[in-house]
mmCIF file of C-alpha atoms in Angstrom:
data_model
loop_
_atom_site.group_PDB
_atom_site.id
_atom_site.type_symbol
_atom_site.label_atom_id
_atom_site.label_comp_id
_atom_site.label_asym_id
_atom_site.label_seq_id
_atom_site.Cartn_x
_atom_site.Cartn_y
_atom_site.Cartn_z
ATOM 1 C CA LEU Z 1 -35.035 -4.239 3.068
ATOM 2 C CA PHE Z 2 -32.330 -7.460 2.730
ATOM 3 C CA THR Z 3 -32.139 -8.170 6.516
ATOM 4 C CA SER Z 4 -35.895 -8.360 7.862
ATOM 5 C CA GLU Z 5 -37.517 -10.776 8.484
ATOM 6 C CA VAL Z 6 -40.455 -9.964 7.181
ATOM 7 C CA PRO Z 7 -42.057 -12.416 4.517
ATOM 8 C CA ALA Z 8 -41.338 -10.218 1.406
ATOM 9 C CA ALA Z 9 -37.837 -8.508 2.034
ATOM 10 C CA ARG Z 10 -37.075 -12.554 2.939
ATOM 11 C CA ILE Z 11 -38.111 -13.210 -1.179
ATOM 12 C CA LEU Z 12 -36.296 -10.708 -2.257
ATOM 13 C CA ARG Z 13 -33.042 -12.042 0.022
ATOM 14 C CA ASP Z 14 -33.306 -15.098 -1.575
ATOM 15 C CA ARG Z 15 -33.814 -13.803 -5.021
ATOM 16 C CA TYR Z 16 -30.930 -10.909 -4.845
ATOM 17 C CA ARG Z 17 -28.295 -13.939 -3.191
ATOM 18 C CA LYS Z 18 -29.408 -16.560 -5.814
ATOM 19 C CA GLN Z 19 -27.634 -14.070 -8.125
ATOM 20 C CA PHE Z 20 -24.833 -13.671 -7.481
ATOM 21 C CA LYS Z 21 -22.436 -17.158 -7.309
ATOM 22 C CA PHE Z 22 -19.691 -15.616 -5.181
ATOM 23 C CA ILE Z 23 -18.915 -12.328 -4.206
ATOM 24 C CA LEU Z 24 -15.695 -10.999 -3.989
ATOM 25 C CA VAL Z 25 -14.779 -7.570 -2.117
ATOM 26 C CA ASP Z 26 -11.680 -6.168 -3.060
ATOM 27 C CA GLU Z 27 -9.954 -4.052 -1.142
ATOM 28 C CA SER Z 28 -12.099 -4.523 1.899
ATOM 29 C CA GLN Z 29 -10.038 -2.649 4.265
ATOM 30 C CA ASP Z 30 -11.633 -0.079 3.286
ATOM 31 C CA THR Z 31 -15.108 -1.187 3.815
ATOM 32 C CA ASN Z 32 -17.191 0.937 6.093
ATOM 33 C CA PRO Z 33 -20.026 -1.379 8.493
ATOM 34 C CA LEU Z 34 -23.404 -0.286 6.572
ATOM 35 C CA GLN Z 35 -21.734 -2.187 4.194
ATOM 36 C CA MET Z 36 -20.513 -5.417 5.177
ATOM 37 C CA ARG Z 37 -23.351 -5.416 6.506
ATOM 38 C CA LEU Z 38 -25.057 -5.302 3.430
ATOM 39 C CA ILE Z 39 -22.027 -6.576 2.234
ATOM 40 C CA GLU Z 40 -23.268 -10.172 4.883
ATOM 41 C CA ALA Z 41 -27.122 -9.901 3.773
ATOM 42 C CA LEU Z 42 -26.845 -10.612 0.219
ATOM 43 C CA THR Z 43 -24.401 -13.604 0.667
ATOM 44 C CA GLY Z 44 -26.480 -17.059 1.381
ATOM 45 C CA ASN Z 45 -23.404 -19.423 1.790
ATOM 46 C CA PRO Z 46 -19.564 -19.606 1.810
ATOM 47 C CA ASN Z 47 -19.374 -17.988 -1.183
ATOM 48 C CA LEU Z 48 -17.436 -14.541 0.051
ATOM 49 C CA PHE Z 49 -13.669 -13.951 -0.988
ATOM 50 C CA LEU Z 50 -12.406 -10.362 0.770
ATOM 51 C CA VAL Z 51 -9.567 -9.376 -0.795
ATOM 52 C CA GLY Z 52 -7.651 -6.340 1.801
ATOM 53 C CA ASP Z 53 -5.350 -5.489 3.610
ATOM 54 C CA PHE Z 54 -5.764 -3.771 7.505
ATOM 55 C CA LYS Z 55 -1.816 -1.389 6.586
ATOM 56 C CA GLN Z 56 -2.950 0.006 3.314
ATOM 57 C CA SER Z 57 -6.667 1.532 4.106
ATOM 58 C CA ILE Z 58 -6.010 5.160 2.973
ATOM 59 C CA TYR Z 59 -10.773 6.487 3.125
ATOM 60 C CA GLY Z 60 -10.493 6.714 7.414
ATOM 61 C CA PHE Z 61 -12.137 9.912 5.780
ATOM 62 C CA ARG Z 62 -15.214 9.108 4.514
ATOM 63 C CA GLY Z 63 -16.174 6.623 6.697
ATOM 64 C CA ALA Z 64 -13.724 3.052 6.301
ATOM 65 C CA PHE Z 65 -13.547 0.918 9.388
ATOM 66 C CA PRO Z 66 -10.901 -1.272 9.047
ATOM 67 C CA GLU Z 67 -10.314 -2.040 12.612
ATOM 68 C CA GLU Z 68 -13.948 -4.420 11.055
ATOM 69 C CA PHE Z 69 -11.054 -5.664 8.380
ATOM 70 C CA ARG Z 70 -8.211 -6.677 10.800
ATOM 71 C CA GLN Z 71 -11.070 -8.086 12.787
ATOM 72 C CA ARG Z 72 -12.366 -11.124 10.129
ATOM 73 C CA GLU Z 73 -9.452 -11.202 9.036
ATOM 74 C CA LEU Z 74 -7.857 -12.336 12.666
ATOM 75 C CA ARG Z 75 -11.873 -14.133 13.297
ATOM 76 C CA SER Z 76 -10.934 -16.407 10.368
ATOM 77 C CA LYS Z 77 -7.160 -17.618 11.181
ATOM 78 C CA THR Z 78 -9.056 -19.747 13.879
ATOM 79 C CA GLN Z 79 -12.063 -20.400 12.497
ATOM 80 C CA GLU Z 80 -11.942 -23.780 10.724
ATOM 81 C CA ARG Z 81 -15.183 -22.596 8.125
ATOM 82 C CA GLU Z 82 -13.103 -19.179 6.869
ATOM 83 C CA LEU Z 83 -9.942 -19.602 5.517
ATOM 84 C CA PHE Z 84 -7.508 -17.323 5.121
ATOM 85 C CA VAL Z 85 -4.225 -16.694 2.747
ATOM 86 C CA SER Z 86 -1.819 -14.699 2.802
ATOM 87 C CA LEU Z 87 -0.544 -13.030 -0.003
ATOM 88 C CA LYS Z 88 3.104 -11.956 1.737
ATOM 89 C CA GLU Z 89 4.632 -13.685 -2.206
ATOM 90 C CA ASN Z 90 5.694 -9.824 -4.008
ATOM 91 C CA PHE Z 91 6.025 -9.960 -8.250
ATOM 92 C CA ARG Z 92 6.826 -5.920 -8.836
ATOM 93 C CA SER Z 93 10.132 -5.555 -6.392
ATOM 94 C CA SER Z 94 13.036 -6.471 -6.310
ATOM 95 C CA GLU Z 95 14.961 -8.740 -3.558
ATOM 96 C CA GLY Z 96 17.049 -5.864 -2.637
ATOM 97 C CA VAL Z 97 13.683 -3.810 -2.397
ATOM 98 C CA LEU Z 98 12.593 -6.136 0.095
ATOM 99 C CA SER Z 99 14.795 -5.979 1.823
ATOM 100 C CA PHE Z 100 14.978 -2.564 2.889
ATOM 101 C CA VAL Z 101 11.222 -2.685 3.351
ATOM 102 C CA ASN Z 102 11.433 -5.756 5.596
ATOM 103 C CA VAL Z 103 14.066 -4.561 8.583
ATOM 104 C CA PHE Z 104 11.707 -0.663 7.848
ATOM 105 C CA PHE Z 105 8.768 -1.885 8.587
ATOM 106 C CA LYS Z 106 9.159 -4.573 11.105
ATOM 107 C CA GLU Z 107 11.063 -2.301 13.489
ATOM 108 C CA LEU Z 108 8.193 1.359 12.684
ATOM 109 C CA TRP Z 109 5.577 -1.744 13.695
ATOM 110 C CA ARG Z 110 6.659 -3.054 15.999
ATOM 111 C CA GLU Z 111 4.906 -1.363 18.898
ATOM 112 C CA GLU Z 112 1.415 -2.261 16.644
ATOM 113 C CA LYS Z 113 -1.452 -4.508 17.874
ATOM 114 C CA MET Z 114 -0.630 -6.845 14.612
ATOM 115 C CA ALA Z 115 2.759 -7.976 13.464
ATOM 116 C CA PHE Z 116 4.684 -7.375 10.549
ATOM 117 C CA GLU Z 117 4.535 -9.769 8.268
ATOM 118 C CA GLU Z 118 7.895 -9.881 6.214
ATOM 119 C CA LEU Z 119 7.415 -9.862 2.247
ATOM 120 C CA VAL Z 120 9.241 -12.374 -0.852
ATOM 121 C CA VAL Z 121 10.100 -12.181 -4.011
ATOM 122 C CA SER Z 122 8.461 -14.344 -5.848
ATOM 123 C CA SER Z 123 10.917 -15.928 -7.894
ATOM 124 C CA PRO Z 124 14.852 -15.026 -6.694
ATOM 125 C CA PRO Z 125 16.169 -13.245 -9.102
ATOM 126 C CA ALA Z 126 18.906 -14.676 -11.573
ATOM 127 C CA THR Z 127 21.351 -11.925 -10.235
ATOM 128 C CA SER Z 128 21.721 -10.147 -7.507
ATOM 129 C CA SER Z 129 19.633 -7.635 -6.510
ATOM 130 C CA SER Z 130 21.064 -3.664 -5.275
ATOM 131 C CA PRO Z 131 20.382 -2.988 -1.969
ATOM 132 C CA VAL Z 132 18.316 0.232 -0.692
ATOM 133 C CA HIS Z 133 20.848 3.426 0.294
ATOM 134 C CA VAL Z 134 18.855 5.986 2.921
ATOM 135 C CA HIS Z 135 20.434 9.414 2.725
ATOM 136 C CA ILE Z 136 18.498 11.181 5.343
ATOM 137 C CA ILE Z 137 18.826 15.521 4.672
ATOM 138 C CA GLU Z 138 18.323 17.540 7.429
ATOM 139 C CA ALA Z 139 17.377 20.796 8.395
ATOM 140 C CA ALA Z 140 20.345 22.865 10.281
ATOM 141 C CA GLU Z 141 19.549 24.703 13.578
ATOM 142 C CA GLY Z 142 18.370 27.596 11.701
ATOM 143 C CA GLU Z 143 18.645 26.762 8.541
ATOM 144 C CA THR Z 144 15.819 27.566 6.052
ATOM 145 C CA LEU Z 145 13.493 24.734 4.626
ATOM 146 C CA GLU Z 146 14.432 26.065 1.381
ATOM 147 C CA ARG Z 147 18.145 25.562 1.552
ATOM 148 C CA ALA Z 148 17.591 22.010 3.439
ATOM 149 C CA ARG Z 149 15.751 21.212 -0.404
ATOM 150 C CA LEU Z 150 19.187 23.014 -1.876
ATOM 151 C CA ARG Z 151 21.990 20.950 -0.346
ATOM 152 C CA GLU Z 152 19.212 18.015 -0.250
ATOM 153 C CA ALA Z 153 19.099 19.025 -4.545
ATOM 154 C CA GLU Z 154 23.072 18.519 -5.180
ATOM 155 C CA ASN Z 155 22.883 15.043 -3.141
ATOM 156 C CA ILE Z 156 20.077 13.591 -5.693
ATOM 157 C CA ALA Z 157 23.491 15.145 -8.672
ATOM 158 C CA HIS Z 158 26.110 13.828 -6.539
ATOM 159 C CA GLU Z 159 24.482 10.422 -5.755
ATOM 160 C CA ILE Z 160 23.262 10.204 -9.417
ATOM 161 C CA GLU Z 161 26.875 10.888 -10.909
ATOM 162 C CA ARG Z 162 28.049 8.050 -9.110
ATOM 163 C CA LEU Z 163 24.941 5.950 -10.422
ATOM 164 C CA VAL Z 164 26.119 6.778 -13.965
ATOM 165 C CA GLU Z 165 30.142 6.492 -13.792
ATOM 166 C CA ALA Z 166 29.574 2.595 -11.960
ATOM 167 C CA GLY Z 167 27.361 2.003 -15.038
ATOM 168 C CA CYS Z 168 24.400 2.636 -14.234
ATOM 169 C CA GLY Z 169 22.117 4.969 -17.311
ATOM 170 C CA TYR Z 170 20.663 7.878 -17.165
ATOM 171 C CA ALA Z 171 17.886 6.099 -18.538
ATOM 172 C CA ASP Z 172 17.855 3.664 -15.813
ATOM 173 C CA ILE Z 173 16.999 6.677 -13.140
ATOM 174 C CA ALA Z 174 13.781 8.054 -12.011
ATOM 175 C CA LEU Z 175 13.221 10.809 -9.198
ATOM 176 C CA LEU Z 176 9.374 9.736 -7.390
ATOM 177 C CA PHE Z 177 8.315 13.512 -5.409
ATOM 178 C CA GLN Z 178 5.395 13.967 -2.727
ATOM 179 C CA ALA Z 179 4.166 16.567 -5.115
ATOM 180 C CA MET Z 180 5.918 18.651 -7.942
ATOM 181 C CA SER Z 181 5.838 22.337 -6.143
ATOM 182 C CA GLN Z 182 9.002 22.315 -5.624
ATOM 183 C CA VAL Z 183 10.132 19.526 -8.599
ATOM 184 C CA GLY Z 184 11.818 23.260 -10.171
ATOM 185 C CA ILE Z 185 15.301 22.494 -7.021
ATOM 186 C CA TYR Z 186 15.723 19.565 -8.109
ATOM 187 C CA GLU Z 187 15.574 20.154 -12.139
ATOM 188 C CA GLN Z 188 18.099 23.137 -10.968
ATOM 189 C CA ALA Z 189 20.546 20.575 -9.833
ATOM 190 C CA LEU Z 190 20.527 18.630 -12.695
ATOM 191 C CA LYS Z 191 21.121 21.051 -15.073
ATOM 192 C CA ARG Z 192 24.152 22.020 -12.560
ATOM 193 C CA ALA Z 193 25.887 18.599 -12.967
ATOM 194 C CA GLY Z 194 25.401 18.576 -16.437
ATOM 195 C CA ILE Z 195 22.353 16.195 -16.412
ATOM 196 C CA PRO Z 196 20.427 15.165 -18.834
ATOM 197 C CA TYR Z 197 16.164 14.650 -16.993
ATOM 198 C CA PHE Z 198 12.877 14.947 -18.242
ATOM 199 C CA VAL Z 199 9.330 15.616 -16.583
ATOM 200 C CA ALA Z 200 6.758 13.465 -16.504
ATOM 201 C CA ARG Z 201 4.545 16.029 -14.880
ATOM 202 C CA GLY Z 202 1.131 14.922 -13.698
ATOM 203 C CA ARG Z 203 2.415 10.671 -15.127
#
């Protein structure tokens, strides 16, 4: 209906185009070609505003085609009639976290077609933030995954004790898990170390 050139379809298309002064599509990296055809049919003039990040696409399983968004992004950097604005300022993370993220992902995506654009803190903190420490607990040869998790849980408990001794409060510490199925192992390690904790299941 919106792409046909028969007179009735043109009238219908113009009627709907007039309803929207501007069109904003958020998370547009997760659109598919059919959705973009519909959106473009409704944009009668340069009134389309897309917000998205190729690297954050998560809906490939339902037909999202982030490569099309990526190509549009590359095109907008070279065309005069389109404006590309990079959102590299981060308002949520500390300087220490962003320093780690920049180093890690610059290396991780070194071989990719896209260059990783470093994130910057929106406003420099009054005090310098703590750096990120990475502790990797690998399963030893012949060791079960459960046993490796037990060692990881003990390692986390020791790290919490170290942070508290250094002046950090228990309320300043959070443990984030990909899933809650193994959380009991970590609870037991905290109990053994005498560390108070609260489990926020499902939140």
